[in-house]
Every structure is written in structure tokens, then in C-alpha cells.
Amino acid sequence: MKPYFSSREIRALMIFLPLCVLAVAGMRLARPKAGPAEVCAVAHEAERPADSVRLFRFDPNTIDYAGLRQLGLTAYEAASLLKYRAAGKVFRIPEDVATCYGFTDSLYFRLAPYIRIGRKYAVAPPAYRSERVVRQPLAPAPFLIDTVSALYLRAIGALSKRQAEALVRWRDLHGIRDMEELRECYVVSDSVAAALEPYVRFAVRHDPAAERVELNRADSAALCSVYGIGAKSAAAILRYRERLGGFRCVEQLAEVREVTERNYERIVKQIWCDSCEIQKIDINFAAPNTLMRHPYLPPRIVRKLLRERQLKGGWTTVGELVRQNILTEEEAARLAPYLRFGSRNDPGNDAASHGEALEMQERIY
């Protein structure tokens, strides 16, 4: 049987192995031995707190390792808390900190005064949840309804947030001049109005009857000064007045689409009409476009007028238009103040037609 090693290899191993043993023994002899104090320090390194201890308020859900060490925790205790969080645990109340592995009661009682659980993690008892807390309302004081804010109405407990905002929008759109108009707001109940009445104050305004606006001479600025007329409705009134030739009476203002029924009741108390300012149409000579522009002359009547005027040549009184079935008595009474008959320089025909128009209006109305 052939041997595993040759005689030469055996001699080399016998020399190499003693040399290795000597080298290892020399290295161990050359290494300095640790004293008992050093061995204790190494063994208890994880138990030694940080050199500078500083207690401060902290949230155990967000504090890092360095912060824990500054609080005086050992490396082992700080790592234990971080492992607790890494496992998906959340500190809901301060007492949860005491459940960390390695935390003693003395350590928890030392940290307890400084533990602050953030709102994101804390669990509040149902009786103290923020949505169930009813704030103490402010004591109401006299306030001006024209300038009061929705925030103040909420603060005194008069209305909810949505109701207060709705009241302010209503006031800005319609205006509130007295308690009656305040009660008209759909969010103000009778009980709320009764509670607010001792404190609500209304702005002092001039008597509109003492400073009435003449409707046929007023410009846009004068119309906007009337309570109940805004910029949009003022422009609509001026356009309608131009088409009409002027207002004969204040009731005609209700024919303007932009004037609501509620605002109309306010406006009529602040305006008056001078019927002498009406611009009349000479029905015997007016162009078709002029006739078509008038709101009281629909196309069917204009076609009849033009056809009969071409055949007959014209009219002298509004009664002739009724007798020829061009106008009904109601249409003639409404249109008569805006018509001229005959020559523009013949005042006699105008006086006769005006007298007939008044007689017809009295008969109808």
C-alpha cells in the first residue's frame, strides 16, 4: 500500500508545526492583559448612561436614539424602546413606556413627568374628544347688523357656522333695515330673532320719501343711490326707459325684468315720475325701426300700423286706432301717452289726442 506522505513531506511538517505553536504562544505573551476594572467596563458598557444627562419633554413615538441617551437611558434601554417602535407598536398613553422590555419602574417614574404623547398618537377619552367639546359662548353685546361678521354671530351662540354665513350673504345681497327684514331671512327663526332683538342695531338712514329720485331724469349713479337698485338693475332700467321713451308712472318699473317683486316694494317708496319728460313717437311719420323698438308695440301691431298708414295716410286720435281694430282699448290706453298724431308742429292734435287718451285710461282703469 502506497503511503499518503513521502518521507520528505513528513520531515517538513515536523519542522513547521512546532514553529506555528511557538508563534501563537509568542503573540499571546506579547498581548497586554486587561485589568479587572477594564473587564467590568466592557461588560457593563451597555448599562452605562450617556455622559451628559438632560431631562426634557419628549414624545416616545418620535424621539431618536441620541435623544434617549440624553435623557439618561442606557444603550440597552434606548435600543429596547426603538425596537418596540420598529415592531409596529405605538405609545398611546404615557404608561405604555413602562411596558418596554428592560424598563424598570424607577426609570419610568423618572421619565413620566416629561412624556408628552402627540395628538396624532394619543387616545382621548370619548367625553373629552374635541368634536364633543362645546365652547362657552361669548356674552352678547349690541352690534350693528350692517357690519357684523359671521364669526361673531357664531361666537355668541346665536347661529351655527352655516347659518351665520348664510345670514351675512343674505344681508349683503338684500340688505337688512329693521327687525321685519331680519325675520325674512330664511335661517333666522322666530326664537333666534327674539333673542337677537335686544342687541341688534340698524344703521341710521335718511327718509327715502324726503329725497325721492325722479325716474326719468336720473342717471346710473342716482338710481344706484336708491335702496334696492344695484348696478345691474340700474343699467336695465336705463335701457328700458330709452326704449319706452320715459316712465309715465312708477308702477311701470315692475315691467323691468331685473327688478324683483321684493325690491320693487322698496323702490317705489323712494322714486317719483315726471310724465312731462316722456319722449313721444309721431305715429304718422315714425320709421318702422322706431316703432319696433317700443316695448308696447309688438310686431303684429307694427305691421297693421304700417299697412293702414300706407293706405289711409295717418290718424288724428288714438280712438281711430281702436275703431280700425289695430289696437284694443287696453293697448291703446297703455300706449296713448307715448303717441303723437299729425305734424310735429301741430300742438292742437297732440292736445286732442292727450285728452282722449286720459278719457280712455279712466274708462279702463
Coordinates of N, CA, C and O in Angstrom, one line a residue, residues 63-209:
I63 N -39.0 60.3 19.3 CA -37.7 60.6 19.7 C -36.7 59.6 19.2 O -37.0 58.5 18.9
D64 N -35.4 60.1 18.9 CA -34.4 59.2 18.3 C -33.5 58.7 19.4 O -33.6 58.9 20.6
Y65 N -32.5 57.9 18.9 CA -31.6 57.2 19.9 C -30.8 58.3 20.7 O -30.6 58.1 21.9
A66 N -30.3 59.3 20.0 CA -29.5 60.3 20.7 C -30.3 61.0 21.7 O -29.8 61.3 22.8
G67 N -31.5 61.3 21.5 CA -32.4 61.9 22.5 C -32.6 61.1 23.7 O -32.6 61.5 24.8
L68 N -32.8 59.8 23.4 CA -33.0 58.8 24.6 C -31.7 58.8 25.4 O -31.8 58.7 26.7
R69 N -30.6 58.8 24.8 CA -29.3 58.8 25.6 C -29.2 60.0 26.4 O -28.7 60.0 27.5
Q70 N -29.6 61.2 25.8 CA -29.5 62.4 26.6 C -30.4 62.4 27.8 O -30.2 63.1 28.8
L71 N -31.5 61.6 27.7 CA -32.4 61.5 28.9 C -31.9 60.7 30.0 O -32.5 60.6 31.0
G72 N -30.7 60.0 29.7 CA -30.1 59.2 30.7 C -30.3 57.7 30.6 O -30.0 56.9 31.5
L73 N -30.9 57.3 29.4 CA -31.1 55.9 29.2 C -29.8 55.2 28.8 O -29.0 55.9 28.1
T74 N -29.7 54.0 29.2 CA -28.5 53.2 28.7 C -28.7 52.8 27.3 O -29.8 53.0 26.7
A75 N -27.6 52.4 26.6 CA -27.7 51.9 25.3 C -28.7 50.8 25.1 O -29.5 50.7 24.1
Y76 N -28.8 49.9 26.1 CA -29.7 48.8 26.0 C -31.1 49.3 26.1 O -32.0 48.8 25.4
E77 N -31.4 50.2 27.1 CA -32.8 50.7 27.3 C -33.2 51.5 26.0 O -34.4 51.4 25.6
A78 N -32.3 52.3 25.5 CA -32.7 53.1 24.3 C -33.0 52.2 23.1 O -34.0 52.4 22.4
A79 N -32.2 51.2 22.9 CA -32.4 50.2 21.8 C -33.7 49.4 22.1 O -34.4 49.1 21.1
S80 N -34.0 49.1 23.3 CA -35.2 48.4 23.6 C -36.5 49.2 23.2 O -37.4 48.7 22.6
L81 N -36.5 50.5 23.5 CA -37.6 51.4 23.1 C -37.7 51.5 21.5 O -38.8 51.4 21.0
L82 N -36.6 51.6 20.9 CA -36.6 51.7 19.4 C -37.1 50.4 18.8 O -37.8 50.5 17.8
K83 N -36.7 49.3 19.3 CA -37.1 48.0 18.8 C -38.6 47.9 19.0 O -39.3 47.3 18.2
Y84 N -39.1 48.4 20.1 CA -40.6 48.4 20.4 C -41.3 49.1 19.3 O -42.4 48.6 18.8
R85 N -40.8 50.3 18.9 CA -41.5 51.0 17.8 C -41.3 50.4 16.5 O -42.2 50.4 15.7
A86 N -40.1 49.8 16.2 CA -39.9 49.1 15.0 C -40.8 47.9 14.8 O -41.1 47.5 13.6
A87 N -41.2 47.3 15.8 CA -42.2 46.2 15.7 C -43.6 46.6 15.5 O -44.5 45.8 15.4
G88 N -43.8 47.9 15.3 CA -45.1 48.4 15.0 C -45.9 48.9 16.2 O -47.1 49.2 16.0
K89 N -45.3 48.9 17.3 CA -46.0 49.4 18.5 C -46.1 50.9 18.5 O -45.2 51.6 18.0
V90 N -47.2 51.4 19.1 CA -47.4 52.8 19.2 C -47.7 53.2 20.7 O -48.4 52.4 21.4
F91 N -47.1 54.2 21.2 CA -47.3 54.7 22.6 C -48.6 55.6 22.6 O -48.6 56.7 22.0
R92 N -49.7 55.1 23.1 CA -50.9 55.8 23.1 C -51.1 56.6 24.4 O -51.7 57.7 24.4
I93 N -50.6 56.1 25.5 CA -50.6 56.8 26.8 C -49.3 56.7 27.4 O -48.5 55.8 27.0
P94 N -48.9 57.6 28.3 CA -47.6 57.5 28.9 C -47.2 56.2 29.6 O -46.1 55.8 29.5
E95 N -48.2 55.5 30.1 CA -47.9 54.3 30.8 C -47.4 53.2 29.9 O -46.8 52.2 30.3
D96 N -47.6 53.4 28.5 CA -47.1 52.4 27.6 C -45.6 52.3 27.6 O -45.0 51.3 27.2
V97 N -44.9 53.4 28.0 CA -43.5 53.4 28.0 C -43.0 52.3 29.0 O -41.9 51.7 28.8
A98 N -43.7 52.1 30.1 CA -43.3 51.2 31.1 C -43.3 49.7 30.7 O -42.7 48.9 31.3
T99 N -44.0 49.5 29.5 CA -44.1 48.1 29.0 C -42.9 47.7 28.2 O -42.8 46.5 27.8
C100 N -42.0 48.6 27.9 CA -40.8 48.3 27.1 C -39.9 47.3 27.9 O -39.7 47.5 29.1
Y101 N -39.3 46.4 27.2 CA -38.5 45.4 27.8 C -37.3 46.0 28.4 O -36.6 46.8 27.7
G102 N -37.0 45.8 29.7 CA -35.8 46.3 30.3 C -36.1 47.6 31.0 O -35.2 48.1 31.7
F103 N -37.3 48.2 30.9 CA -37.6 49.5 31.7 C -38.1 49.1 33.1 O -39.0 48.3 33.2
T104 N -37.4 49.7 34.0 CA -37.8 49.5 35.4 C -38.8 50.5 35.9 O -39.0 51.5 35.2
D105 N -39.5 50.3 37.0 CA -40.4 51.2 37.5 C -39.8 52.6 37.8 O -40.3 53.6 37.6
S106 N -38.6 52.5 38.4 CA -37.9 53.7 38.8 C -37.5 54.5 37.6 O -37.6 55.8 37.6
L107 N -37.2 53.9 36.5 CA -36.9 54.6 35.2 C -38.1 55.3 34.7 O -38.1 56.4 34.3
Y108 N -39.3 54.5 34.7 CA -40.5 55.1 34.2 C -40.9 56.3 35.0 O -41.3 57.4 34.5
F109 N -40.9 56.2 36.4 CA -41.3 57.3 37.2 C -40.4 58.5 37.1 O -40.8 59.7 37.2
R110 N -39.1 58.3 36.7 CA -38.2 59.4 36.4 C -38.6 60.1 35.1 O -38.5 61.4 35.0
L111 N -39.0 59.4 34.1 CA -39.4 60.0 32.8 C -40.8 60.4 32.7 O -41.1 61.3 31.8
A112 N -41.7 59.9 33.5 CA -43.1 60.2 33.4 C -43.5 61.7 33.3 O -44.3 62.1 32.5
P113 N -42.9 62.6 34.1 CA -43.3 64.0 34.1 C -42.9 64.7 32.7 O -43.4 65.7 32.4
Y114 N -42.1 64.0 31.9 CA -41.6 64.6 30.7 C -42.2 64.0 29.4 O -41.9 64.4 28.3
I115 N -43.0 63.0 29.6 CA -43.6 62.3 28.5 C -44.8 63.1 28.0 O -45.7 63.4 28.7
R116 N -44.8 63.4 26.7 CA -45.9 64.1 26.0 C -46.3 63.3 24.7 O -45.5 63.3 23.8
I117 N -47.4 62.7 24.8 CA -47.9 61.9 23.6 C -48.5 62.9 22.6 O -49.4 63.7 23.0
G118 N -48.1 62.9 21.3 CA -48.6 63.8 20.3 C -50.1 63.5 20.0 O -50.5 62.4 20.2
R119 N -50.8 64.5 19.5 CA -52.2 64.4 19.2 C -52.4 63.3 18.1 O -53.5 62.6 18.1
K120 N -51.4 63.1 17.3 CA -51.6 62.1 16.2 C -51.7 60.7 16.8 O -52.3 59.8 16.2
Y121 N -51.0 60.4 18.0 CA -51.0 59.1 18.5 C -51.8 58.9 19.8 O -52.2 57.8 20.1
A122 N -52.1 60.0 20.5 CA -52.8 59.9 21.7 C -54.3 59.5 21.6 O -54.9 59.7 20.5
V123 N -54.8 58.8 22.6 CA -56.2 58.3 22.6 C -56.9 59.1 23.7 O -56.5 59.0 24.9
A124 N -57.8 60.0 23.2 CA -58.6 60.8 24.2 C -59.8 60.1 24.6 O -60.5 59.4 23.7
P125 N -60.2 60.1 25.8 CA -61.5 59.5 26.2 C -62.7 60.1 25.5 O -62.6 61.3 25.1
P126 N -63.7 59.4 25.2 CA -64.8 59.9 24.4 C -65.4 61.2 25.0 O -65.9 62.1 24.3
A127 N -65.4 61.3 26.3 CA -66.0 62.5 26.9 C -65.2 63.8 26.7 O -65.7 64.9 26.9
Y128 N -64.0 63.6 26.2 CA -63.1 64.8 26.1 C -62.6 65.0 24.7 O -61.7 65.7 24.4
R129 N -63.2 64.3 23.7 CA -62.9 64.5 22.3 C -63.2 65.9 21.8 O -64.3 66.4 22.2
S130 N -62.4 66.4 21.0 CA -62.6 67.8 20.6 C -63.9 68.1 19.9 O -64.5 69.1 20.1
E131 N -64.4 67.1 19.2 CA -65.7 67.4 18.5 C -66.9 67.4 19.4 O -68.0 67.8 19.0
R132 N -66.7 66.9 20.6 CA -67.8 66.9 21.6 C -67.7 68.0 22.6 O -68.6 68.2 23.4
V133 N -66.6 68.8 22.5 CA -66.5 69.9 23.4 C -67.3 71.1 22.9 O -67.2 71.5 21.8
V134 N -68.1 71.6 23.7 CA -69.0 72.8 23.4 C -68.3 74.0 24.1 O -68.2 74.1 25.3
R135 N -67.9 74.9 23.2 CA -67.2 76.1 23.8 C -68.2 77.0 24.5 O -69.4 77.1 24.0
Q136 N -67.8 77.7 25.5 CA -68.6 78.6 26.2 C -68.9 79.9 25.3 O -67.9 80.5 24.9
P137 N -70.1 80.2 24.9 CA -70.3 81.3 24.0 C -70.0 82.7 24.7 O -70.0 82.8 25.9
L138 N -69.7 83.6 23.9 CA -69.4 85.0 24.4 C -70.7 85.6 24.9 O -71.8 85.3 24.4
A139 N -70.6 86.5 25.8 CA -71.7 87.3 26.3 C -72.1 88.3 25.2 O -71.3 89.0 24.7
P140 N -73.4 88.2 24.7 CA -73.7 89.1 23.6 C -73.7 90.6 24.0 O -74.0 90.9 25.1
A141 N -73.3 91.4 23.1 CA -73.3 92.9 23.2 C -74.0 93.5 22.0 O -74.1 92.9 21.0
P142 N -74.4 94.7 22.1 CA -75.0 95.4 21.0 C -74.1 95.4 19.8 O -72.9 95.7 19.9
F143 N -74.6 95.1 18.6 CA -73.8 95.1 17.4 C -74.6 95.7 16.2 O -75.9 95.6 16.2
L144 N -73.9 96.2 15.2 CA -74.6 96.7 14.0 C -74.7 95.6 13.0 O -73.8 95.0 12.6
I145 N -76.0 95.4 12.6 CA -76.3 94.3 11.7 C -75.6 94.5 10.3 O -75.3 93.5 9.6
D146 N -75.4 95.8 9.9 CA -74.8 96.0 8.6 C -73.3 95.6 8.5 O -72.8 95.4 7.4
T147 N -72.6 95.5 9.7 CA -71.2 95.2 9.7 C -70.8 94.0 10.5 O -69.6 93.6 10.5
V148 N -71.8 93.3 11.2 CA -71.4 92.2 12.0 C -70.9 91.0 11.1 O -71.3 90.8 10.0
S149 N -70.0 90.3 11.6 CA -69.4 89.2 10.9 C -70.0 87.9 11.3 O -70.6 87.7 12.4
A150 N -69.9 86.9 10.4 CA -70.4 85.5 10.7 C -69.7 84.9 11.9 O -70.3 84.2 12.7
L151 N -68.4 85.3 12.1 CA -67.6 84.7 13.3 C -68.2 85.2 14.6 O -68.3 84.4 15.5
Y152 N -68.6 86.5 14.7 CA -69.2 87.0 15.9 C -70.6 86.3 16.2 O -70.9 86.0 17.3
L153 N -71.4 86.2 15.1 CA -72.7 85.5 15.3 C -72.5 84.1 15.9 O -73.4 83.6 16.6
R154 N -71.5 83.4 15.4 CA -71.2 82.1 15.9 C -70.7 82.1 17.4 O -71.1 81.3 18.2
A155 N -69.9 83.1 17.7 CA -69.2 83.2 19.0 C -70.2 83.5 20.1 O -70.1 83.0 21.2
I156 N -71.3 84.2 19.8 CA -72.3 84.5 20.8 C -73.3 83.4 20.9 O -74.3 83.4 21.7
G157 N -73.2 82.4 20.1 CA -74.1 81.2 20.1 C -75.4 81.4 19.5 O -76.3 80.6 19.7
A158 N -75.6 82.5 18.7 CA -76.9 82.8 18.0 C -77.1 81.8 16.9 O -78.3 81.3 16.7
L159 N -76.1 81.5 16.1 CA -76.3 80.7 14.9 C -75.1 79.8 14.7 O -74.1 80.0 15.3
S160 N -75.4 78.7 14.0 CA -74.3 77.8 13.6 C -73.4 78.5 12.5 O -73.8 79.5 12.0
K161 N -72.3 77.8 12.2 CA -71.4 78.3 11.2 C -72.1 78.5 9.8 O -72.1 79.6 9.2
R162 N -72.8 77.5 9.4 CA -73.5 77.6 8.1 C -74.6 78.7 8.1 O -74.8 79.4 7.2
Q163 N -75.4 78.7 9.2 CA -76.5 79.7 9.3 C -75.9 81.1 9.3 O -76.5 82.0 8.7
A164 N -74.8 81.3 10.1 CA -74.2 82.7 10.2 C -73.7 83.1 8.8 O -73.9 84.3 8.4
E165 N -73.1 82.3 8.1 CA -72.6 82.6 6.7 C -73.7 82.9 5.8 O -73.6 83.8 5.0
A166 N -74.8 82.1 5.9 CA -76.0 82.4 5.1 C -76.6 83.7 5.4 O -77.1 84.5 4.5
L167 N -76.7 84.1 6.7 CA -77.3 85.4 7.0 C -76.4 86.6 6.5 O -77.0 87.6 6.0
V168 N -75.1 86.4 6.6 CA -74.2 87.5 6.0 C -74.4 87.6 4.5 O -74.4 88.8 4.0
R169 N -74.5 86.5 3.8 CA -74.7 86.6 2.4 C -76.1 87.2 2.1 O -76.2 88.0 1.1
W170 N -77.1 86.9 2.8 CA -78.4 87.5 2.6 C -78.4 89.0 2.8 O -79.0 89.8 2.1
R171 N -77.7 89.4 3.9 CA -77.6 90.8 4.2 C -76.9 91.6 3.1 O -77.3 92.7 2.7
D172 N -75.8 91.0 2.6 CA -75.0 91.7 1.6 C -75.8 91.8 0.3 O -75.6 92.7 -0.5
L173 N -76.7 90.8 0.0 CA -77.5 90.8 -1.2 C -78.7 91.6 -1.1 O -79.1 92.4 -2.1
H174 N -79.5 91.5 0.0 CA -80.8 92.2 0.1 C -80.7 93.4 1.0 O -81.6 94.3 0.9
G175 N -79.8 93.4 2.0 CA -79.9 94.5 3.0 C -80.9 94.2 4.1 O -81.9 93.5 3.9
I176 N -80.6 94.6 5.3 CA -81.5 94.4 6.4 C -81.6 95.8 7.1 O -80.6 96.3 7.7
R177 N -82.8 96.3 7.1 CA -83.0 97.7 7.6 C -83.8 97.7 9.0 O -83.7 98.7 9.7
D178 N -84.5 96.6 9.3 CA -85.3 96.6 10.5 C -85.5 95.1 10.9 O -85.1 94.2 10.2
M179 N -86.1 94.9 12.0 CA -86.4 93.5 12.5 C -87.3 92.7 11.6 O -87.1 91.5 11.4
E180 N -88.2 93.4 10.9 CA -89.1 92.7 10.0 C -88.3 92.1 8.8 O -88.5 90.9 8.4
E181 N -87.3 92.8 8.3 CA -86.5 92.3 7.2 C -85.5 91.3 7.8 O -85.1 90.3 7.0
L182 N -85.1 91.4 9.0 CA -84.2 90.4 9.6 C -85.0 89.0 9.7 O -84.4 88.0 9.4
R183 N -86.2 89.1 10.1 CA -87.0 87.8 10.2 C -87.3 87.2 8.8 O -87.6 86.0 8.7
E184 N -87.2 88.0 7.7 CA -87.4 87.5 6.4 C -86.3 86.5 6.0 O -86.5 85.7 5.1
C185 N -85.1 86.6 6.6 CA -84.0 85.7 6.2 C -84.4 84.3 6.6 O -84.9 84.1 7.7
Y186 N -84.2 83.4 5.7 CA -84.7 82.0 5.9 C -84.0 81.3 7.0 O -84.5 80.2 7.4
V187 N -82.8 81.7 7.5 CA -82.1 81.0 8.5 C -82.4 81.6 9.9 O -82.0 81.0 10.9
V188 N -83.2 82.6 10.0 CA -83.5 83.3 11.3 C -84.9 82.8 11.7 O -85.9 83.3 11.1
S189 N -85.0 82.0 12.7 CA -86.2 81.6 13.2 C -86.8 82.7 14.2 O -86.1 83.6 14.5
D190 N -88.0 82.5 14.6 CA -88.7 83.5 15.5 C -87.9 83.5 16.8 O -87.8 84.6 17.4
S191 N -87.5 82.4 17.3 CA -86.8 82.3 18.6 C -85.5 83.0 18.5 O -85.1 83.8 19.4
V192 N -84.7 82.8 17.4 CA -83.4 83.5 17.2 C -83.6 85.0 17.1 O -82.9 85.8 17.6
A193 N -84.6 85.4 16.3 CA -84.9 86.8 16.2 C -85.3 87.5 17.5 O -84.8 88.6 17.8
A194 N -86.0 86.8 18.3 CA -86.4 87.3 19.6 C -85.2 87.4 20.5 O -85.1 88.4 21.3
A195 N -84.2 86.5 20.4 CA -83.0 86.5 21.2 C -82.1 87.6 20.8 O -81.4 88.2 21.6
L196 N -82.1 87.9 19.5 CA -81.1 88.9 19.0 C -81.7 90.3 19.1 O -80.9 91.3 19.1
E197 N -83.0 90.5 19.2 CA -83.6 91.8 19.1 C -83.1 92.8 20.2 O -82.9 94.0 19.8
P198 N -82.8 92.4 21.4 CA -82.2 93.4 22.4 C -80.8 93.9 22.0 O -80.4 94.9 22.5
Y199 N -80.1 93.2 21.1 CA -78.7 93.5 20.9 C -78.5 94.1 19.4 O -77.5 94.8 19.2
V200 N -79.4 93.7 18.5 CA -79.1 94.1 17.1 C -79.4 95.6 16.9 O -80.4 96.1 17.5
R201 N -78.6 96.3 16.2 CA -78.7 97.7 15.9 C -78.7 97.9 14.4 O -78.0 97.2 13.7
F202 N -79.5 98.9 13.9 CA -79.6 99.1 12.5 C -79.0 100.5 12.1 O -79.2 101.4 12.9
A203 N -78.4 100.6 11.0 CA -77.8 101.8 10.6 C -78.9 102.9 10.4 O -80.0 102.6 9.9
V204 N -78.5 104.1 10.7 CA -79.5 105.2 10.6 C -79.4 105.7 9.1 O -78.4 106.0 8.6
R205 N -80.6 105.7 8.5 CA -80.7 106.1 7.1 C -81.6 107.3 6.9 O -82.5 107.4 7.7
H206 N -81.4 108.0 5.9 CA -82.3 109.1 5.6 C -83.7 108.6 5.1 O -83.8 107.5 4.5
D207 N -84.7 109.4 5.4 CA -86.0 109.0 5.0 C -86.1 109.1 3.5 O -85.9 110.1 2.9
P208 N -86.3 107.9 2.8 CA -86.3 108.0 1.3 C -87.4 108.9 0.8 O -87.3 109.4 -0.3
A209 N -88.5 109.1 1.5 CA -89.6 109.9 1.0 C -89.2 111.4 0.9 O -89.7 112.1 0.1

